[in-house]
Short mmCIF file of C-alpha atoms and ligand atoms in Angstrom, two decimals:
data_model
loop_
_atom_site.label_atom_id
_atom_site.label_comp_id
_atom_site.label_asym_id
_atom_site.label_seq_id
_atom_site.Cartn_x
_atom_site.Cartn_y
_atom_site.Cartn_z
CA UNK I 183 -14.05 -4.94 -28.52
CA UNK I 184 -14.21 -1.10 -28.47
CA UNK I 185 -16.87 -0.14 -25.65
CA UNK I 186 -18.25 3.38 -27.17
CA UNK I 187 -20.39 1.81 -30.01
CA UNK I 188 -23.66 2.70 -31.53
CA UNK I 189 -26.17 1.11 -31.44
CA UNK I 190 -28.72 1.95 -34.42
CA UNK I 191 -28.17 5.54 -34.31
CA UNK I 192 -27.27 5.96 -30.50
CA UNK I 193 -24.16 6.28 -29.26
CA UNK I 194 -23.67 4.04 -26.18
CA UNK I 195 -21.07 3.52 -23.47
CA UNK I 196 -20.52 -0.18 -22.46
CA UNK I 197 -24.59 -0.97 -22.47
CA UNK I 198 -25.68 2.20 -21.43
CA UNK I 199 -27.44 5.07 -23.92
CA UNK I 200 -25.13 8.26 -23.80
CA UNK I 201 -27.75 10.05 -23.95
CA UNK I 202 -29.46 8.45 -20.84
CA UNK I 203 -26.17 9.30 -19.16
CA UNK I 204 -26.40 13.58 -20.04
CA UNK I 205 -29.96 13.32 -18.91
CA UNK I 206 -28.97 12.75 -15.40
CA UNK I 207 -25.53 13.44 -15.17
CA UNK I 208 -25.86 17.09 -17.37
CA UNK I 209 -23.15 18.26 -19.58
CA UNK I 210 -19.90 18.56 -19.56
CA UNK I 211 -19.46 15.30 -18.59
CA UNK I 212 -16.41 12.41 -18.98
CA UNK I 213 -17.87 9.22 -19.18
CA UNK I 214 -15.53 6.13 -18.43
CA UNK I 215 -15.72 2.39 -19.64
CA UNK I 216 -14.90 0.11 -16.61
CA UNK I 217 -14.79 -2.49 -19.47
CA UNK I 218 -12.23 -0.78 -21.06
CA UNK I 219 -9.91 0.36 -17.80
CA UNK I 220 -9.64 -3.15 -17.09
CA UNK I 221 -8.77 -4.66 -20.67
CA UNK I 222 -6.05 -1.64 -20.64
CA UNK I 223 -4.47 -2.45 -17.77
CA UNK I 224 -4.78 -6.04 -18.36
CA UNK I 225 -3.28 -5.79 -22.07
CA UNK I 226 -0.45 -4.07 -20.32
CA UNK I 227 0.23 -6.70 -17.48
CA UNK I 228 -0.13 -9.81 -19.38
CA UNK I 229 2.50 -8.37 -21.53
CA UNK I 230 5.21 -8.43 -18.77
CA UNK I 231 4.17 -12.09 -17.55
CA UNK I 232 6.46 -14.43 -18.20
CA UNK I 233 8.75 -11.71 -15.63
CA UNK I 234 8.58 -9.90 -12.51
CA UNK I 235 6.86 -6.38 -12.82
CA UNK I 236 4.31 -4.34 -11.34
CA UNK I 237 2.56 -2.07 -13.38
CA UNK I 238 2.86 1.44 -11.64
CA UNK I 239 -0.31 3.53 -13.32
CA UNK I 240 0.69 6.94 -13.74
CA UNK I 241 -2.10 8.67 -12.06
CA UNK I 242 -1.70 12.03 -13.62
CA UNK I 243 -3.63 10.84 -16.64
CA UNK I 244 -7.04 10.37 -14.72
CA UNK I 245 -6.83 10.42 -10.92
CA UNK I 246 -10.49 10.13 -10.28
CA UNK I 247 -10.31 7.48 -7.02
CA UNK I 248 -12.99 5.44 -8.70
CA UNK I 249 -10.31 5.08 -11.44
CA UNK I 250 -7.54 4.04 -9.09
CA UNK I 251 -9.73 1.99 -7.06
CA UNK I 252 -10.42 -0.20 -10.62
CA UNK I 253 -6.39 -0.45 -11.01
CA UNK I 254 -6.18 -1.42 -6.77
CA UNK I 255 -8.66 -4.26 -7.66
CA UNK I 256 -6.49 -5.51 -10.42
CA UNK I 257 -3.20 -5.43 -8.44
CA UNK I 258 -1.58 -1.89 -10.04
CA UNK I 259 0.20 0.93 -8.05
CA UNK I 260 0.73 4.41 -9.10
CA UNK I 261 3.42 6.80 -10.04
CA UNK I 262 3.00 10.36 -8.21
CA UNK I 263 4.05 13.18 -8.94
CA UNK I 264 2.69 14.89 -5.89
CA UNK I 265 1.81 14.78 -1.99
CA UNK I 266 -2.14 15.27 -3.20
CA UNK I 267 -1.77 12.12 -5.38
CA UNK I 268 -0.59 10.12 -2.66
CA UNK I 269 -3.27 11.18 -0.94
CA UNK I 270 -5.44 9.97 -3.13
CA UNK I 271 -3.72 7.18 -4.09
CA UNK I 272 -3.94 6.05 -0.31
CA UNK I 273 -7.41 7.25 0.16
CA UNK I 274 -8.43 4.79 -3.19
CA UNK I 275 -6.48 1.94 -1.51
CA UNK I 276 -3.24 1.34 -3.35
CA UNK I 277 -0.69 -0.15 -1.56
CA UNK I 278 2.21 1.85 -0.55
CA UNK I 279 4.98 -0.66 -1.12
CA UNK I 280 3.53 -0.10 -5.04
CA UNK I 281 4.44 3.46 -5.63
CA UNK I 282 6.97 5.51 -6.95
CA UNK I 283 7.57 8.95 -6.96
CA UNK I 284 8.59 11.02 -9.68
CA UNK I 285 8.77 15.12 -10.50
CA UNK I 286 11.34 17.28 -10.55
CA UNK I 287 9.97 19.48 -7.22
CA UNK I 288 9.10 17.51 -4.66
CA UNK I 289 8.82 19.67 -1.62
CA UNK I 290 10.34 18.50 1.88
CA UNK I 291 6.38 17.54 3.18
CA UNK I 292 5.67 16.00 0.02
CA UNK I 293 8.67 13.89 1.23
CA UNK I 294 8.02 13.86 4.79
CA UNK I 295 4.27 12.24 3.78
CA UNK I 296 5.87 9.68 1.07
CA UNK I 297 8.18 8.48 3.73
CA UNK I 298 5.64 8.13 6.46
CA UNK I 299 3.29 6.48 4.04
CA UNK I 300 6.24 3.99 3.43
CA UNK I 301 6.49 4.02 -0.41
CA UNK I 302 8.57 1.96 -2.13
CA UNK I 303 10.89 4.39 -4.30
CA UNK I 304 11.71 8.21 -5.05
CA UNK I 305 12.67 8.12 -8.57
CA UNK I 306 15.34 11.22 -7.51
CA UNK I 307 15.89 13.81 -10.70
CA UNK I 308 18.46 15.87 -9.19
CA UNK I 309 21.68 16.00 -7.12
CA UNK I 310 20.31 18.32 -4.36
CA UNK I 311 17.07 16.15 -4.41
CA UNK I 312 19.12 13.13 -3.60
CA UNK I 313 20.69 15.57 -0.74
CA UNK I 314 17.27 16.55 0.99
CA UNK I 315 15.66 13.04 0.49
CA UNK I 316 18.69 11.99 2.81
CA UNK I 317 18.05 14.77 5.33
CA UNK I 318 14.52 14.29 5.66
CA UNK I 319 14.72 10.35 5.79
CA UNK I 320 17.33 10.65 8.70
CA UNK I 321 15.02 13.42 10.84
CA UNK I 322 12.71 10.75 10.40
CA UNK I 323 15.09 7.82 11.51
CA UNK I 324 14.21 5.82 8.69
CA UNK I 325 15.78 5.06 5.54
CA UNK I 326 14.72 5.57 1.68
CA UNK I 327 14.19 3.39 -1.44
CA UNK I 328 15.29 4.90 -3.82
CA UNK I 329 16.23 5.28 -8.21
CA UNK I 330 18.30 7.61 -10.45
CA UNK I 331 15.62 9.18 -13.09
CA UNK I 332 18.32 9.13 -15.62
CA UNK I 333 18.04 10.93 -19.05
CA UNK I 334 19.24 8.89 -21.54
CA UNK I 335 19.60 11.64 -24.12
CA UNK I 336 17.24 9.78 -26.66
CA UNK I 337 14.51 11.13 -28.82
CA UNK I 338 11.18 9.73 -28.31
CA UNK I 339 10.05 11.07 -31.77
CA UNK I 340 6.69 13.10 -29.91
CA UNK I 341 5.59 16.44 -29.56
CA UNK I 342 8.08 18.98 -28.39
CA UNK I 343 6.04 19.76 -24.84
CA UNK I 344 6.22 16.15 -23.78
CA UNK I 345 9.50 15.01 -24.64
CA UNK I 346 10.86 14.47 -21.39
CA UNK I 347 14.33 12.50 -22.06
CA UNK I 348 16.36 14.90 -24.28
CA UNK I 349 19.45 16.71 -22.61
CA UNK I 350 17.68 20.22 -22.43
CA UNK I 351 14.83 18.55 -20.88
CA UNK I 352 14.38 19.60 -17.10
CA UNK I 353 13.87 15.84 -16.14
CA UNK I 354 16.04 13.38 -14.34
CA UNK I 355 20.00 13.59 -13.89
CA UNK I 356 22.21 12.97 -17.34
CA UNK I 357 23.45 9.68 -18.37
CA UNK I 358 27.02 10.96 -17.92
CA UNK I 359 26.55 12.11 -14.45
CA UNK I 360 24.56 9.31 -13.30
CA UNK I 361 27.15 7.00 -12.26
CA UNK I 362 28.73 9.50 -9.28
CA UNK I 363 25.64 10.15 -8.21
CA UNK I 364 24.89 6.92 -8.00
CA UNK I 365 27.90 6.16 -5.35
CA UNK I 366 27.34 9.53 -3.41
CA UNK I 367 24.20 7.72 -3.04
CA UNK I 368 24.68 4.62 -1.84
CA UNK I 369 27.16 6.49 0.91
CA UNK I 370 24.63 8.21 2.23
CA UNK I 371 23.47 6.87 5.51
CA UNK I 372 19.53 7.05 5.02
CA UNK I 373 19.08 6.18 1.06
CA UNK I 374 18.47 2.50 0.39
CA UNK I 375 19.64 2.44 -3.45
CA UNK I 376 16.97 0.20 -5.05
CA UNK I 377 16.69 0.98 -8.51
CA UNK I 378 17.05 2.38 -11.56
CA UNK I 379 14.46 4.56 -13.63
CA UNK I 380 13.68 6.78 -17.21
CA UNK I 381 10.89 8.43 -18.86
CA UNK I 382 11.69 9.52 -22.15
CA UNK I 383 8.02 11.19 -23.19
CA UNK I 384 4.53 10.34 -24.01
CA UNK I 385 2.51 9.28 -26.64
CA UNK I 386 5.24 7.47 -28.60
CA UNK I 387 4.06 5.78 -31.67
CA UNK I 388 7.33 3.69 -32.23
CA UNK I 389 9.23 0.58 -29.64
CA UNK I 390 12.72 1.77 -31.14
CA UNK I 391 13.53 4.59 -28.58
CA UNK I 392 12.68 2.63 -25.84
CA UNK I 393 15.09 0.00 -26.76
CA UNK I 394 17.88 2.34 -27.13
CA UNK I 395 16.99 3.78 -23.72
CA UNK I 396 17.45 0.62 -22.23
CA UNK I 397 20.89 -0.18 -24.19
CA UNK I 398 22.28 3.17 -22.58
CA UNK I 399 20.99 2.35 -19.47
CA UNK I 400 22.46 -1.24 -19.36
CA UNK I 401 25.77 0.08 -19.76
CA UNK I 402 25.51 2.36 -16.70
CA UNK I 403 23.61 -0.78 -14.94
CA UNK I 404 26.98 -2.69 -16.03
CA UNK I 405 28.96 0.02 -14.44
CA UNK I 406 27.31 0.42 -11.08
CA UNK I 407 27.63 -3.35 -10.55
CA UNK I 408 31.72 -2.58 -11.11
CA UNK I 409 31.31 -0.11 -8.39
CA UNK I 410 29.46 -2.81 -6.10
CA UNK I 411 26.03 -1.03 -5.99
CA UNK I 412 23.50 -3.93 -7.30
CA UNK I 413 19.55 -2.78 -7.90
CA UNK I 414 16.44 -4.66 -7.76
CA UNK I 415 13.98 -2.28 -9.68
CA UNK I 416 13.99 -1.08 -13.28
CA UNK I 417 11.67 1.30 -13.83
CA UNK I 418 10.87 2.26 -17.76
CA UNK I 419 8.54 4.91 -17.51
CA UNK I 420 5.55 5.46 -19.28
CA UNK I 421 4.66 6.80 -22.68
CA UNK I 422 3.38 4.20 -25.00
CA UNK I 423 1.06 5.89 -27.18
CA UNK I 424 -2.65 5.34 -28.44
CA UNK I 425 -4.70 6.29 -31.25
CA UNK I 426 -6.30 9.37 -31.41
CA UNK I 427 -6.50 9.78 -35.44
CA UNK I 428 -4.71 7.63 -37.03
CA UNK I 429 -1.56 6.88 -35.40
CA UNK I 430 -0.54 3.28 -35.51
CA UNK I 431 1.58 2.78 -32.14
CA UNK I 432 2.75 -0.51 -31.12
CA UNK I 433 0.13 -3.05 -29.03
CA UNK I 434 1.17 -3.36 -25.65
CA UNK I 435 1.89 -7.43 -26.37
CA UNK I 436 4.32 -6.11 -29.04
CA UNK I 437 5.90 -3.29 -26.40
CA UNK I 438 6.43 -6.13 -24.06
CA UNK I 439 7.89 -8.59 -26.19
CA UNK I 440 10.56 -5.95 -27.06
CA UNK I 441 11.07 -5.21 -23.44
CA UNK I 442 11.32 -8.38 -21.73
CA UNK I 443 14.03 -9.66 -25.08
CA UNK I 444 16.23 -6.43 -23.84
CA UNK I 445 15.96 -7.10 -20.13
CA UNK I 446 15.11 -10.36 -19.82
CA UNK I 447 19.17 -11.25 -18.58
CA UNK I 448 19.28 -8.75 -16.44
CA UNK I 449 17.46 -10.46 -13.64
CA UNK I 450 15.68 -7.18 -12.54
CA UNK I 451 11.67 -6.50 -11.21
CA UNK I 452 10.74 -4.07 -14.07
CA UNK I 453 8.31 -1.88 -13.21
CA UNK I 454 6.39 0.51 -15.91
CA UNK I 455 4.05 3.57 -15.67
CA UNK I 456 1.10 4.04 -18.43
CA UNK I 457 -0.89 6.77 -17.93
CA UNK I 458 -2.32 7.54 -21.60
CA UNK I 459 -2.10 3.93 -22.68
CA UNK I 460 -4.91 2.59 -19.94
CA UNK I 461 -7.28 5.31 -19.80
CA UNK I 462 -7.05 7.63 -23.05
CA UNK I 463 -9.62 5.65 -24.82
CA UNK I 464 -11.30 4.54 -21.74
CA UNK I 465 -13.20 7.70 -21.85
CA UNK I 466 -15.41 10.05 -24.12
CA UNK I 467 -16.04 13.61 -22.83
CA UNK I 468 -19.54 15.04 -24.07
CA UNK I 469 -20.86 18.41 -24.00
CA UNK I 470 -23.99 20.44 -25.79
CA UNK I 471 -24.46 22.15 -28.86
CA UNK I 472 -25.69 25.40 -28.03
CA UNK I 473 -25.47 27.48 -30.66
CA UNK I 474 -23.95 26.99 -34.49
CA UNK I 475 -22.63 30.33 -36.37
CA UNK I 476 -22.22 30.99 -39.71
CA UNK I 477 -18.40 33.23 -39.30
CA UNK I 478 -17.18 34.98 -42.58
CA UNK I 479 -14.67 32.27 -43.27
CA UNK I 480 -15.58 29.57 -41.40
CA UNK I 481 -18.52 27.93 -39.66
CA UNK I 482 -18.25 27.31 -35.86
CA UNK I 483 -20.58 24.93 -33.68
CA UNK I 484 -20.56 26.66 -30.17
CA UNK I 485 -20.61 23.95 -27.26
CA UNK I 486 -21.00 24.20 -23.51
CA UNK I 487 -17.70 22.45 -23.27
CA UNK I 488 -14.54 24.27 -23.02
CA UNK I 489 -10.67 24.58 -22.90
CA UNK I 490 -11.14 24.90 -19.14
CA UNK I 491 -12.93 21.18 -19.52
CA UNK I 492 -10.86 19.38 -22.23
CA UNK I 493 -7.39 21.82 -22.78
CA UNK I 494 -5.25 19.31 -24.98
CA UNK I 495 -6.30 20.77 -28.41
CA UNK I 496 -5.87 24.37 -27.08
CA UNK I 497 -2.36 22.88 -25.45
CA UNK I 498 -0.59 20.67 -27.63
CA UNK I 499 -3.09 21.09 -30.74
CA UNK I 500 -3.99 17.61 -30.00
CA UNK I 501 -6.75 15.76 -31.83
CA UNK I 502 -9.95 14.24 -30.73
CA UNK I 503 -12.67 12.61 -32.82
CA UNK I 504 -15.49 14.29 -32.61
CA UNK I 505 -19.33 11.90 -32.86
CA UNK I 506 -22.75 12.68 -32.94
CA UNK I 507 -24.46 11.03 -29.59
CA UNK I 508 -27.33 10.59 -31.81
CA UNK I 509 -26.79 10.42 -35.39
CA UNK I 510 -29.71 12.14 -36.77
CA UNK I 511 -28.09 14.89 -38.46
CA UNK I 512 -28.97 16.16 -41.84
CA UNK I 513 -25.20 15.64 -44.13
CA UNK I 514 -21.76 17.01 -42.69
CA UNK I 515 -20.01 20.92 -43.07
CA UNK I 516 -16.49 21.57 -42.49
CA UNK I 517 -16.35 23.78 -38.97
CA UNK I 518 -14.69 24.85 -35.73
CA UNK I 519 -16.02 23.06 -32.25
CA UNK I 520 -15.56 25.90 -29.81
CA UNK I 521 -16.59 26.85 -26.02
CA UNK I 522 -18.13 29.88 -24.51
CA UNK I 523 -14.52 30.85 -23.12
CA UNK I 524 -13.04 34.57 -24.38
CA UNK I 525 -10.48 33.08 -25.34
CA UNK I 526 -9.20 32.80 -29.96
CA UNK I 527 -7.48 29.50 -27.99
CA UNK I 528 -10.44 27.96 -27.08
CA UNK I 529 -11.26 25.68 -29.51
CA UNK I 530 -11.95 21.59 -29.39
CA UNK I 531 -11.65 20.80 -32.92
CA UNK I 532 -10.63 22.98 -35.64
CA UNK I 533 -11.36 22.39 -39.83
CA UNK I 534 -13.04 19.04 -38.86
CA UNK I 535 -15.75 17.37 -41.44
CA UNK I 536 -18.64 16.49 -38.34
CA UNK I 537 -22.33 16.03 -38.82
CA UNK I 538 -24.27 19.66 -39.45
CA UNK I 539 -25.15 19.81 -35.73
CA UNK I 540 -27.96 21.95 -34.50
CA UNK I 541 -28.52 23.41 -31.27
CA UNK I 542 -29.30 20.83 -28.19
CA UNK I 543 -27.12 18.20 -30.00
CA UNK I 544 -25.19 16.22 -28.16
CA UNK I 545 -21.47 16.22 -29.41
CA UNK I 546 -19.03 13.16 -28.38
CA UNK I 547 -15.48 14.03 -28.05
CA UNK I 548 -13.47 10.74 -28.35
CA UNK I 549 -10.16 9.44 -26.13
CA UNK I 550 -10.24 11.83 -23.63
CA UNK I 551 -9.72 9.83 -20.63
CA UNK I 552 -6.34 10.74 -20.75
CA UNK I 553 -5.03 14.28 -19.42
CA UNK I 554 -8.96 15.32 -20.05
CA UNK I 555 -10.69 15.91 -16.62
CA UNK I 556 -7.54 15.41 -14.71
CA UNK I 557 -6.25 19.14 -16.83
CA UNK I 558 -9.54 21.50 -16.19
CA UNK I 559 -9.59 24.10 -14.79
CA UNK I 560 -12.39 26.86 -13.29
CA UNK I 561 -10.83 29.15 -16.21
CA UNK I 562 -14.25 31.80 -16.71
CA UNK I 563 -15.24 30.58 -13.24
CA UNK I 564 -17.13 27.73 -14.61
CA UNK I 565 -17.44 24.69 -12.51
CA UNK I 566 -15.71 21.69 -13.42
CA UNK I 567 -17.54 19.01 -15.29
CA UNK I 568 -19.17 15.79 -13.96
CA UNK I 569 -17.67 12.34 -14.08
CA UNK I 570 -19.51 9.13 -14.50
CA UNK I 571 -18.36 5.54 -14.80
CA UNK I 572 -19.72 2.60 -16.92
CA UNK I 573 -20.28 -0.56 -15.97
CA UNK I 574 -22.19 -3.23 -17.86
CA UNK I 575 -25.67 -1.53 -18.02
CA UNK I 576 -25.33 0.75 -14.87
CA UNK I 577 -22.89 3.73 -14.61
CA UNK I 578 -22.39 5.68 -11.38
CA UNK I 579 -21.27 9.37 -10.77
CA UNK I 580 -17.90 9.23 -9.55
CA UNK I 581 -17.38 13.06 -9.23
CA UNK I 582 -20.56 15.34 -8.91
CA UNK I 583 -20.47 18.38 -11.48
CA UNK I 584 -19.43 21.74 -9.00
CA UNK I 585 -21.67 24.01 -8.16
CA UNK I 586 -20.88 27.86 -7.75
CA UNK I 587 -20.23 27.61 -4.20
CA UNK I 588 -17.76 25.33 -4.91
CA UNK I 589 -15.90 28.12 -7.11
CA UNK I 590 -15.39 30.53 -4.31
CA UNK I 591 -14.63 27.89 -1.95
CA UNK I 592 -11.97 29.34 0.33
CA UNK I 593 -12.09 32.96 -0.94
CA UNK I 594 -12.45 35.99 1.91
CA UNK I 595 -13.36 39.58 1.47
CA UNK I 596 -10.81 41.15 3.65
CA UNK I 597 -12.22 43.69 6.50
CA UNK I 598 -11.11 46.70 5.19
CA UNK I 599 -12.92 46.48 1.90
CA UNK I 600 -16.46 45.70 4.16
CA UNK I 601 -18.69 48.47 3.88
C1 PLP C 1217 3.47 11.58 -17.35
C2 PLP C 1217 4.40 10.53 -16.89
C3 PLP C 1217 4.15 9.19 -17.17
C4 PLP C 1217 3.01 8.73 -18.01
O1 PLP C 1217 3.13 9.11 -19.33
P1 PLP C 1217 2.08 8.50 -20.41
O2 PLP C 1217 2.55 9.02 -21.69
O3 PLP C 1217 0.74 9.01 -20.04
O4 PLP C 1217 2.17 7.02 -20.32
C5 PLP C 1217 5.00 8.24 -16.63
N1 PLP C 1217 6.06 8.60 -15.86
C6 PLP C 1217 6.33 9.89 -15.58
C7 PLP C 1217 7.50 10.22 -14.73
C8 PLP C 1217 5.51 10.90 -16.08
O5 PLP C 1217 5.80 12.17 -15.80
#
């Protein structure tokens, strides 16, 4: 059951009247389903049941602690991709021993922290990386877990910015090189060799690359068992896709059917990282109509929402359905959604058929749990938006909107410009 229904002509999350949420909450806001999280995550972790996994959320997506608190609860880790995630990651409760650590730049603290926090892996993407992990691990007299990100050279079929697994990607150590690396690796005094990991992109609509990642990789799993080094962990990444429009991607029971018939003999714990896939369509971001213009080509509908509060469609040129919180508009007209930034870029929906919105209408912008709040910014000095989460008929604000102290937060007038 999809939880952002209407009910007559009110949009509602989970039991709750959108519009009951802007009245206290304000707008911007994200709301969240807590419904929905959990059926996401659940989806994804029945689909690995009949083996041993742990589903690793990849906390980029949406790393409000409320969210990663609802994944703790349900038994999830996280993948990082930075020392302030795993500080939130701990600070939400997630236990260390379920997360991995990803990014081509992690910085010797970051490291220093990760190993203090005792995580299980670094999923290492370069050959001085390995190097400094060693270092750092040995001034710490402790040893660490560790996986080869390796890029298995295979095209995840997805828009160019988050294809992640090509050769001329930045990401991970190639195939070719992967096996010496591997056995400088397991020479080195302070790395524990654990597993094996890839990420090939995000929002992929089809299984097929993902299969033929795992074919390459089996044959460089083959030959590191020649060479004596035997892994526990296989890590697959993220990057299942969801619908935003009307892409068709594969249901996580059919992603994990695939999966488990490819690795099923190989006797490893597989371990997977959704971001998109549990919280895109978890969440709805809504902002204000403030004022509609008639342009000399086209017809805009101004918001109070921005690229600074939602920047995939000014990004990527991403799509997001676009609803009336209350449909009591009179017929539809072909127009732009755009914010107040000064910015041609700023723009949430471009040549879209919507309802004729008027000003003080409520606008709906749909699956953007995903790389929505977790990508603003204070671009125009405007404070970030508010986030609220859903549950049943009560919904809670899990991040308060900021206010304009919080924008110049940190800032100093030096002395000599004092007057
Ligand atoms: C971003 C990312 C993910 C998650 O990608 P989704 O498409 O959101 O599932 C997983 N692993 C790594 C290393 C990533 O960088």
């Amino acid at each position: 059951m999809h939880h952002f229904q209407y009910r007559g002509n009110e949009l509602y999350a989970e039991e709750v009247a959108v519009k009951d949420i802007v009245a206290k909450a304000g707008t911007p806001v994200y709301i969240y389903s807590h419904a929905t999280l959990e059926r996401h995550f659940r989806a994804m972790d029945d689909a690995f049941a009949a083996v041993p996994h742990t589903i690793c959320y990849s906390m980029k997506a949406n790393s409000n602690l409320a969210v990663l608190k609802t994944f703790a609860n349900l038994g999830g880790g996280v993948d990082i991709v930075s020392g302030g995630e795993l500080y939130r990651a701990l600070k939400a409760g997630i236990d260390p021993k379920k997360i991995v650590y990803s990014g081509v730049g992690k910085k010797d603290d970051e490291i220093e922290y990760a190993l203090k926090a005792g995580i299980l892996m670094f999923n290492v993407e370069s050959e001085e990386e390995l190097d400094r992990i060693n270092e750092i691990a040995g001034s710490l007299g402790t040893k660490a877990g560790i996986a080869i990100r390796v890029n298995p050279d295979v095209d995840p079929e997805t828009h160019p910015y988050i294809t992640t697994g090509l050769k001329k990607a930045k990401f991970g150590i190639n195939i070719e090189r992967s096996l010496d690396q591997y056995k400088r690796a397991a020479a080195m005094p302070h790395i524990e060799v654990i597993g094996i990991d890839c990420h090939i992109g995000s929002q992929l609509t089809k299984i097929s690359p993902f299969v033929d990642t795992i074919r390459k990789l089996k044959r460089l799993i083959a030959g590191l068992e020649e060479a004596g080094i035997r892994l526990t962990y296989f890590d697959l990444g993220g990057g299942l896709g969801i619908t935003y429009d009307e892409e068709a991607p594969p249901l996580p029971a059919e992603y994990g059917r695939a999966i488990v018939e490819e690795t099923r003999d190989m006797g490893l714990h597989l371990i997977f990282e959704p971001g998109r896939n549990l919280v895109g369509n978890a969440g709805i971001m809504v902002g204000k109509c403030l004022y509609t213009k008639k342009g000399e080509e086209k017809n805009f509908v101004i918001v109070d929402a921005a690229m600074n509060d939602l920047a995939r469609p000014s990004l990527y040129g991403s799509f997001h359905g676009v609803q009336a919180v209350c449909k009591d508009q009179d017929g539809s007209i072909v127009a732009d959604i755009v914010g107040p930034i000064c910015e041609s870029g700023d723009f949430l929906a471009k040549d879209r058929e919507m309802p004729r919105f008027r000003g003080g209408d409520l606008v709906a912008f749909m699956s953007a749990g995903a790389y929505g709040f977790a990508m603003s910014s204070n671009y125009n000095s405007r404070p970030r938006a508010a986030e609220v989460m859903v549950k049943g008929d009560t919904f809670t604000i899990i991040r308060e909107r900021e206010n304009r102290d919080d924008l110049i937060k940190g800032e100093n007038i030096p002395d000599f410009l004092q007057k």
